[in-house]
PDB file of C-alpha atoms in Angstrom:
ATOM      1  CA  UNK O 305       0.000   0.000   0.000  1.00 51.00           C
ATOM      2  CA  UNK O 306       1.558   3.199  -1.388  1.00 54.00           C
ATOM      3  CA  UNK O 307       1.541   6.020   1.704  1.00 57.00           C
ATOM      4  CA  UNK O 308       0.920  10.016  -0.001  1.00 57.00           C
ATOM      5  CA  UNK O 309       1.479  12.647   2.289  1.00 59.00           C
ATOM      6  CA  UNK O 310      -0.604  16.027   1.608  1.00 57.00           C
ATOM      7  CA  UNK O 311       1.234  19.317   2.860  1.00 54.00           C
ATOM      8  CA  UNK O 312      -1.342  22.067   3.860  1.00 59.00           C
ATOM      9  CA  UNK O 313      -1.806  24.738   1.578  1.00 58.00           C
ATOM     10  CA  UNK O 314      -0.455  27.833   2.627  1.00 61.00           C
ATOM     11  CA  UNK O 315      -3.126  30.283   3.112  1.00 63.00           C
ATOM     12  CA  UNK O 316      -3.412  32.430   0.108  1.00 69.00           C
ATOM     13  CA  UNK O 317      -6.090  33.896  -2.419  1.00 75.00           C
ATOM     14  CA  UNK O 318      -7.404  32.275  -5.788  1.00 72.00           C
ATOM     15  CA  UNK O 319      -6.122  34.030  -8.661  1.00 73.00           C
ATOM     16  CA  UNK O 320      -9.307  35.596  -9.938  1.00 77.00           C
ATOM     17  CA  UNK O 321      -9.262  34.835 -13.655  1.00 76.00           C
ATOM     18  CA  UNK O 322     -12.631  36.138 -16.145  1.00 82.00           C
ATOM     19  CA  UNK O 323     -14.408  34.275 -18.775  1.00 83.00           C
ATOM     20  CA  UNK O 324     -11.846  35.366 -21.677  1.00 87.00           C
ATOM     21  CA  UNK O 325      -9.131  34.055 -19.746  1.00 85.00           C
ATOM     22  CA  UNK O 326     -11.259  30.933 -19.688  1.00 83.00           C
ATOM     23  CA  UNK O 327     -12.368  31.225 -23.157  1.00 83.00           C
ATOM     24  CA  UNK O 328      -8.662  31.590 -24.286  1.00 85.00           C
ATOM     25  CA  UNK O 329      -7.325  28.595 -22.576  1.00 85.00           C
ATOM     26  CA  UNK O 330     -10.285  26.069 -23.673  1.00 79.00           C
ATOM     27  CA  UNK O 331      -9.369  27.383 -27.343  1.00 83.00           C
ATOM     28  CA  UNK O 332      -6.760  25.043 -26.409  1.00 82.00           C
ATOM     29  CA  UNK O 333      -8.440  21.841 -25.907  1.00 84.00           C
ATOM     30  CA  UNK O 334      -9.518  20.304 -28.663  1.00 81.00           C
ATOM     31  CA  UNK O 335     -12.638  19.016 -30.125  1.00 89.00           C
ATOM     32  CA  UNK O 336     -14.591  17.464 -32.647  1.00 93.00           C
ATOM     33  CA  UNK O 337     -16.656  19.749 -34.594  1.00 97.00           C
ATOM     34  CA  UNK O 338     -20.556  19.165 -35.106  1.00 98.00           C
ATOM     35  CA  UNK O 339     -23.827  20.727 -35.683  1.00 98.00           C
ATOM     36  CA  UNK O 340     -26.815  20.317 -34.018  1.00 98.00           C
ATOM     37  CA  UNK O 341     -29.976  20.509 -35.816  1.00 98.00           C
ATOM     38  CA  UNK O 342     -33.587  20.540 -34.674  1.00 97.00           C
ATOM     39  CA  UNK O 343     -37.464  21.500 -36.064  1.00 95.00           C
ATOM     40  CA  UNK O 344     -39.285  20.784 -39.104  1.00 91.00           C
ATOM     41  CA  UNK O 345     -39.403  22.995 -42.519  1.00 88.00           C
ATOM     42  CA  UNK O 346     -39.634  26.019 -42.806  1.00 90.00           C
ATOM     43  CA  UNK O 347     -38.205  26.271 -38.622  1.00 91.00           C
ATOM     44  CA  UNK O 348     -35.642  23.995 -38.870  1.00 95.00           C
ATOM     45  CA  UNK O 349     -32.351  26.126 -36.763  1.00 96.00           C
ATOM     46  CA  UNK O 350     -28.990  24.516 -36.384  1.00 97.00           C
ATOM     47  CA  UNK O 351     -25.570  25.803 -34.996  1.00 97.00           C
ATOM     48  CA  UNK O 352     -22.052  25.003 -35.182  1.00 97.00           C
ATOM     49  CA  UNK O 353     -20.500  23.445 -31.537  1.00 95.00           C
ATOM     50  CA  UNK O 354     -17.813  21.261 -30.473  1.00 93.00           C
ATOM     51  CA  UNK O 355     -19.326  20.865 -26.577  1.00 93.00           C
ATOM     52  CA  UNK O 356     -20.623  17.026 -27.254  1.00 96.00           C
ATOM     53  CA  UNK O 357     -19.935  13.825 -25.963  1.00 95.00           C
ATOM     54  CA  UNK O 358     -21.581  10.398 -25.311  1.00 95.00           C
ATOM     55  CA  UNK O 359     -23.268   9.964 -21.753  1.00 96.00           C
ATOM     56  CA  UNK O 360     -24.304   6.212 -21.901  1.00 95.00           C
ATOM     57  CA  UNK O 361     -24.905   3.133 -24.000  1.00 95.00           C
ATOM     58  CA  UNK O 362     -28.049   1.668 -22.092  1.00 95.00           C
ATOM     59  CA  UNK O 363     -29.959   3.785 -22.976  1.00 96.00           C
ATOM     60  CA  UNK O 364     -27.722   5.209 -25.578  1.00 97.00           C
ATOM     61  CA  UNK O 365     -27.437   9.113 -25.431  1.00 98.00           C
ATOM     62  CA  UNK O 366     -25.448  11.889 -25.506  1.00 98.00           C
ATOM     63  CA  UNK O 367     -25.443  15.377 -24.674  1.00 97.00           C
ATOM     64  CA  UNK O 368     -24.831  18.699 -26.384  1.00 98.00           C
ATOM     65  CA  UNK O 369     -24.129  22.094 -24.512  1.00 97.00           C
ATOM     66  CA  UNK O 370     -25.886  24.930 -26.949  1.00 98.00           C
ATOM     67  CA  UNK O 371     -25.970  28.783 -26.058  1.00 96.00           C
ATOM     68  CA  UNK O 372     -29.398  29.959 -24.776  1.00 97.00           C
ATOM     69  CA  UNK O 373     -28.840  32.597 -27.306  1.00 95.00           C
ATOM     70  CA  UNK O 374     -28.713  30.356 -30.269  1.00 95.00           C
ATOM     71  CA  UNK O 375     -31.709  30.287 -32.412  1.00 92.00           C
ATOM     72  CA  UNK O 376     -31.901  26.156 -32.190  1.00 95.00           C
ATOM     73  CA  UNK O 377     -31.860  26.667 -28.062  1.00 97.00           C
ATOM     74  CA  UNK O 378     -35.731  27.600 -27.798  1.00 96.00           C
ATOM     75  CA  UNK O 379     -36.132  25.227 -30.578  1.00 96.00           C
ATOM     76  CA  UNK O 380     -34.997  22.480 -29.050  1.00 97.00           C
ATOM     77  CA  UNK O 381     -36.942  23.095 -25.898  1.00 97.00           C
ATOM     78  CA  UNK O 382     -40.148  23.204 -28.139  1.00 96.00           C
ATOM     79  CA  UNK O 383     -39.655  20.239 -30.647  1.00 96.00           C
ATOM     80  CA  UNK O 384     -37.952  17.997 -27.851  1.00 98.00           C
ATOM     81  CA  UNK O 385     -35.605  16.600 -30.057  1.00 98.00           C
ATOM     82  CA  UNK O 386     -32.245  17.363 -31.595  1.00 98.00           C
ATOM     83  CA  UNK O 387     -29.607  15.759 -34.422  1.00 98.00           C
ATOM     84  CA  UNK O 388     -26.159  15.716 -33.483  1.00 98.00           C
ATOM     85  CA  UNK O 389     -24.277  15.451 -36.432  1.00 98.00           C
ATOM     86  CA  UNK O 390     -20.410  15.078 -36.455  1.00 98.00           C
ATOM     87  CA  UNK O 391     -18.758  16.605 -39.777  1.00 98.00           C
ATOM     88  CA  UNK O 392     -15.928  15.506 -41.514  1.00 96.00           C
ATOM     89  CA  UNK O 393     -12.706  17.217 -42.637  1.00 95.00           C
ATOM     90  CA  UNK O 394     -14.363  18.138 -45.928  1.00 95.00           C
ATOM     91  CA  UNK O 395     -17.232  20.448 -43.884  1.00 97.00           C
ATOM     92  CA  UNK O 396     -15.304  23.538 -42.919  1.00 96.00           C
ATOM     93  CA  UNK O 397     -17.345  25.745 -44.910  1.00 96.00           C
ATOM     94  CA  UNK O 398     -20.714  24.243 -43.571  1.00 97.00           C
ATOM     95  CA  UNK O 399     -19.362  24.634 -40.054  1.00 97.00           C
ATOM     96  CA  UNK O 400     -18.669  28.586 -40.806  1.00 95.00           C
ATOM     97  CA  UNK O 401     -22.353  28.725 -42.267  1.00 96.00           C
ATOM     98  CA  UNK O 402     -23.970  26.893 -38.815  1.00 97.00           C
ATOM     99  CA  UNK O 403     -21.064  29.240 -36.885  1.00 95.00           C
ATOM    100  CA  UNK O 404     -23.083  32.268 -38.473  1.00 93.00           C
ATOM    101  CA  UNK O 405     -20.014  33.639 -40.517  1.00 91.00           C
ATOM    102  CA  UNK O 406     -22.092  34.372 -43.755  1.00 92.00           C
ATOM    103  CA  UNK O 407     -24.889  36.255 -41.414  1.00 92.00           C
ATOM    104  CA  UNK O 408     -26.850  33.464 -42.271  1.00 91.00           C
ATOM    105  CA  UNK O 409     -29.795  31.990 -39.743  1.00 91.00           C
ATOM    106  CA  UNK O 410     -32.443  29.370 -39.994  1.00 91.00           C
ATOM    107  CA  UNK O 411     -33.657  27.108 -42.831  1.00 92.00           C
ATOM    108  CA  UNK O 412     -31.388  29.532 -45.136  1.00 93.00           C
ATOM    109  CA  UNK O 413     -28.203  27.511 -43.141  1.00 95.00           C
ATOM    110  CA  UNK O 414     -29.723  24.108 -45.077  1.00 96.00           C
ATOM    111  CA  UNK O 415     -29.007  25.166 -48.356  1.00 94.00           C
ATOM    112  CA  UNK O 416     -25.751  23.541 -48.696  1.00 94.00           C
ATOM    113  CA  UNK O 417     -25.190  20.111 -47.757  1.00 95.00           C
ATOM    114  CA  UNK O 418     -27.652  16.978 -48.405  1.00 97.00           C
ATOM    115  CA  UNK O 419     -30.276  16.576 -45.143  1.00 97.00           C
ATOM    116  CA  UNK O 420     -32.800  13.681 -44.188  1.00 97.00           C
ATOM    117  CA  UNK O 421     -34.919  13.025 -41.700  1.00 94.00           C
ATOM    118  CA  UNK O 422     -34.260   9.896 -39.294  1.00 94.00           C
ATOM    119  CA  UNK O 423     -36.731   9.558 -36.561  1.00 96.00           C
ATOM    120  CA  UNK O 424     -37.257  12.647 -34.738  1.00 97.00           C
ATOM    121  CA  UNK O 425     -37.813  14.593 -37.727  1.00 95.00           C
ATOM    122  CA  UNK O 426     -34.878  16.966 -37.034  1.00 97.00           C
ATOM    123  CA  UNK O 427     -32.487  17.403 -39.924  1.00 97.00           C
ATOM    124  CA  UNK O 428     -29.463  14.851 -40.293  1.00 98.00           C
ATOM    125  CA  UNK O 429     -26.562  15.567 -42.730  1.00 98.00           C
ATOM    126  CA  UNK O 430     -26.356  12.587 -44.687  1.00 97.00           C
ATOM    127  CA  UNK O 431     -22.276  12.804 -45.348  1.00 97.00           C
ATOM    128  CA  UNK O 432     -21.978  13.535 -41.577  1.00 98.00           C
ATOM    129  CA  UNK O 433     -19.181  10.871 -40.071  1.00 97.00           C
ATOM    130  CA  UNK O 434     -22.321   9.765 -37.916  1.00 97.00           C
ATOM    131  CA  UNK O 435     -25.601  11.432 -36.670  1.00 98.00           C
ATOM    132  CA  UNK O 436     -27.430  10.685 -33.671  1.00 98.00           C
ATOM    133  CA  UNK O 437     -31.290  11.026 -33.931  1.00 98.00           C
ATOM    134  CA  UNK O 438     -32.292  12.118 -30.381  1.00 98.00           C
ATOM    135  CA  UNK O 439     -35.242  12.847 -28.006  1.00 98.00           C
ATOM    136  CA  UNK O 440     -34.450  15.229 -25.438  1.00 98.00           C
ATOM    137  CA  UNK O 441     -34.885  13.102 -22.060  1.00 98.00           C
ATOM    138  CA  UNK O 442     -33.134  15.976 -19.916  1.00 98.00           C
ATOM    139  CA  UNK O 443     -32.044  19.210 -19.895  1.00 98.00           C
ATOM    140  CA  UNK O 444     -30.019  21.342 -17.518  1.00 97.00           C
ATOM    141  CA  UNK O 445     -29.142  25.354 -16.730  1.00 97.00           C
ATOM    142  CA  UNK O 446     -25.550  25.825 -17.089  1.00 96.00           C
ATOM    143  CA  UNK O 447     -25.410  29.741 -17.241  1.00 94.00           C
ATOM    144  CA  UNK O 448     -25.037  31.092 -20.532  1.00 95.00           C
ATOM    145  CA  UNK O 449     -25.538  27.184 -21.942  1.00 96.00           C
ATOM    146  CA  UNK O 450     -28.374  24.530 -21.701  1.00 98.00           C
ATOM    147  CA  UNK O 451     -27.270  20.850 -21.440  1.00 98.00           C
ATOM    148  CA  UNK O 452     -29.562  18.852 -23.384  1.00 98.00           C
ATOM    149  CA  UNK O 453     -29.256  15.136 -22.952  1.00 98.00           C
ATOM    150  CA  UNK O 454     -30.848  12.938 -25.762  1.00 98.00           C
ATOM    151  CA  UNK O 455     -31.520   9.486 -25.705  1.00 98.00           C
ATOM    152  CA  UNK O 456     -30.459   8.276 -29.613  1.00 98.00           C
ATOM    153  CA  UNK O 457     -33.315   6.869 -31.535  1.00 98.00           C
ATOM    154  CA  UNK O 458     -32.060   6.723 -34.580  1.00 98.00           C
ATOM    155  CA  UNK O 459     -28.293   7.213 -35.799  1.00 97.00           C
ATOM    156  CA  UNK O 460     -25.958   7.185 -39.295  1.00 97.00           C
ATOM    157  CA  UNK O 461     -22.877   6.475 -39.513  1.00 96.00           C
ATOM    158  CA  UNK O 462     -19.667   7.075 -42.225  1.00 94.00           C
ATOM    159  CA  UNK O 463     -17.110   5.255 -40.941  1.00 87.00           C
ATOM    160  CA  UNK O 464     -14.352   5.912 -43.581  1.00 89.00           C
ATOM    161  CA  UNK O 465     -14.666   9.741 -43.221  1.00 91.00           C
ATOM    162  CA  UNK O 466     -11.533  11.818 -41.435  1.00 93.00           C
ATOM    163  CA  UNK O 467     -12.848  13.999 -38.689  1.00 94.00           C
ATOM    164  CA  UNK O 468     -13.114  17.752 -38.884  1.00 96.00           C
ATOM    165  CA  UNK O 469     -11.577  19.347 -35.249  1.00 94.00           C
ATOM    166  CA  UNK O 470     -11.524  22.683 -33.820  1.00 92.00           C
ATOM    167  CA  UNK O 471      -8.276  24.054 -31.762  1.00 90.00           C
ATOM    168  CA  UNK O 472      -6.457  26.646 -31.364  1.00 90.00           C
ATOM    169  CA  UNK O 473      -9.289  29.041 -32.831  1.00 87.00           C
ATOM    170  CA  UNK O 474      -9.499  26.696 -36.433  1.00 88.00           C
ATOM    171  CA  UNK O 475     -10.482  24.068 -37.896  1.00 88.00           C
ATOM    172  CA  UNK O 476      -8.335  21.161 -38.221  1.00 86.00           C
ATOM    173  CA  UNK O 477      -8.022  17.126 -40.013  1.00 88.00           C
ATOM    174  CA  UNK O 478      -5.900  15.004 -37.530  1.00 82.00           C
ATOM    175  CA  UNK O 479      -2.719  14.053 -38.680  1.00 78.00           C
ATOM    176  CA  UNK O 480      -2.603   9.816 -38.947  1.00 74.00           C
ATOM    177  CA  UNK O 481       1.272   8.574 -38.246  1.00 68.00           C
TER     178      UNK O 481
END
């Protein structure tokens, strides 16, 4: 049995640090770039994020972390469902559209790319590396974000595709050795 000995902290303040501190270091950390999509024709919405992971496999879901300023957010409350679609390295420009780059918002953001409908209804990007189909079984307040959890009723996938991955403020392909 290994012993660890803990020395008190000396007494001192936390370094008070603000949200672009924060925002500059997580530019640092990176992740796979996806948009979430939700609603029906003409309201479909969708945005650009890379806050997405798996939660479980029984039931399968995963959750997504969109901005409660983000046309989708209210959208998503409403329909109760959501697409999480992960984009390959050949979606950069898509990803700029769904960021908002070209000013563009709603359905308009759907006029590149080839959509479908799985289950839910909400739009999944059929050359996506995978999309997850979800119903929203949870949501939570995190501040400036809402934490939607989906259970995955349908899904897609593209295997062969190379990732598309944000860091260090751009997008990025993975480099294979």
């Amino acid at each position: 049995m290994m012993n660890f000995r803990v020395s008190p902290m000396p007494s001192q303040e936390i370094p008070v640090f603000s949200s672009t501190d924060f925002r500059s270091a997580m530019r640092n950390v990176p992740g796979a770039v996806s948009i979430v999509t939700t609603g029906a024709r003409p309201g479909r919405h969708g945005l650009t994020l890379t806050a997405g992971c798996s939660v479980s496999t029984e039931p399968s879901s995963v959750l997504v972390c969109v901005n409660k300023s983000a046309g989708a957010h209210d959208t998503i409350k409403q329909s109760g469902s959501f697409c999480w679609n992960i984009l390959t390295a050949d979606h950069a420009a898509l990803a700029q559209k769904f960021a908002g780059q070209d000013g563009s918002k709603g359905d308009i953001r759907f006029s590149e790319g080839l959509w479908r409908e799985l289950a839910t209804g909400a739009p999944s990007l059929v050359e996506a590396i995978c999309s997850f189909d979800c119903r929203v079984s949870g949501s939570h307040d995190a501040g400036s974000h809402t934490i939607f959890v989906g259970e995955v009723v349908a899904q897609a996938t593209n295997a062969d595709r190379e990732p598309l991955v944000y860091v260090k403020g751009e997008f990025t392909v993975p480099k294979r050795q």
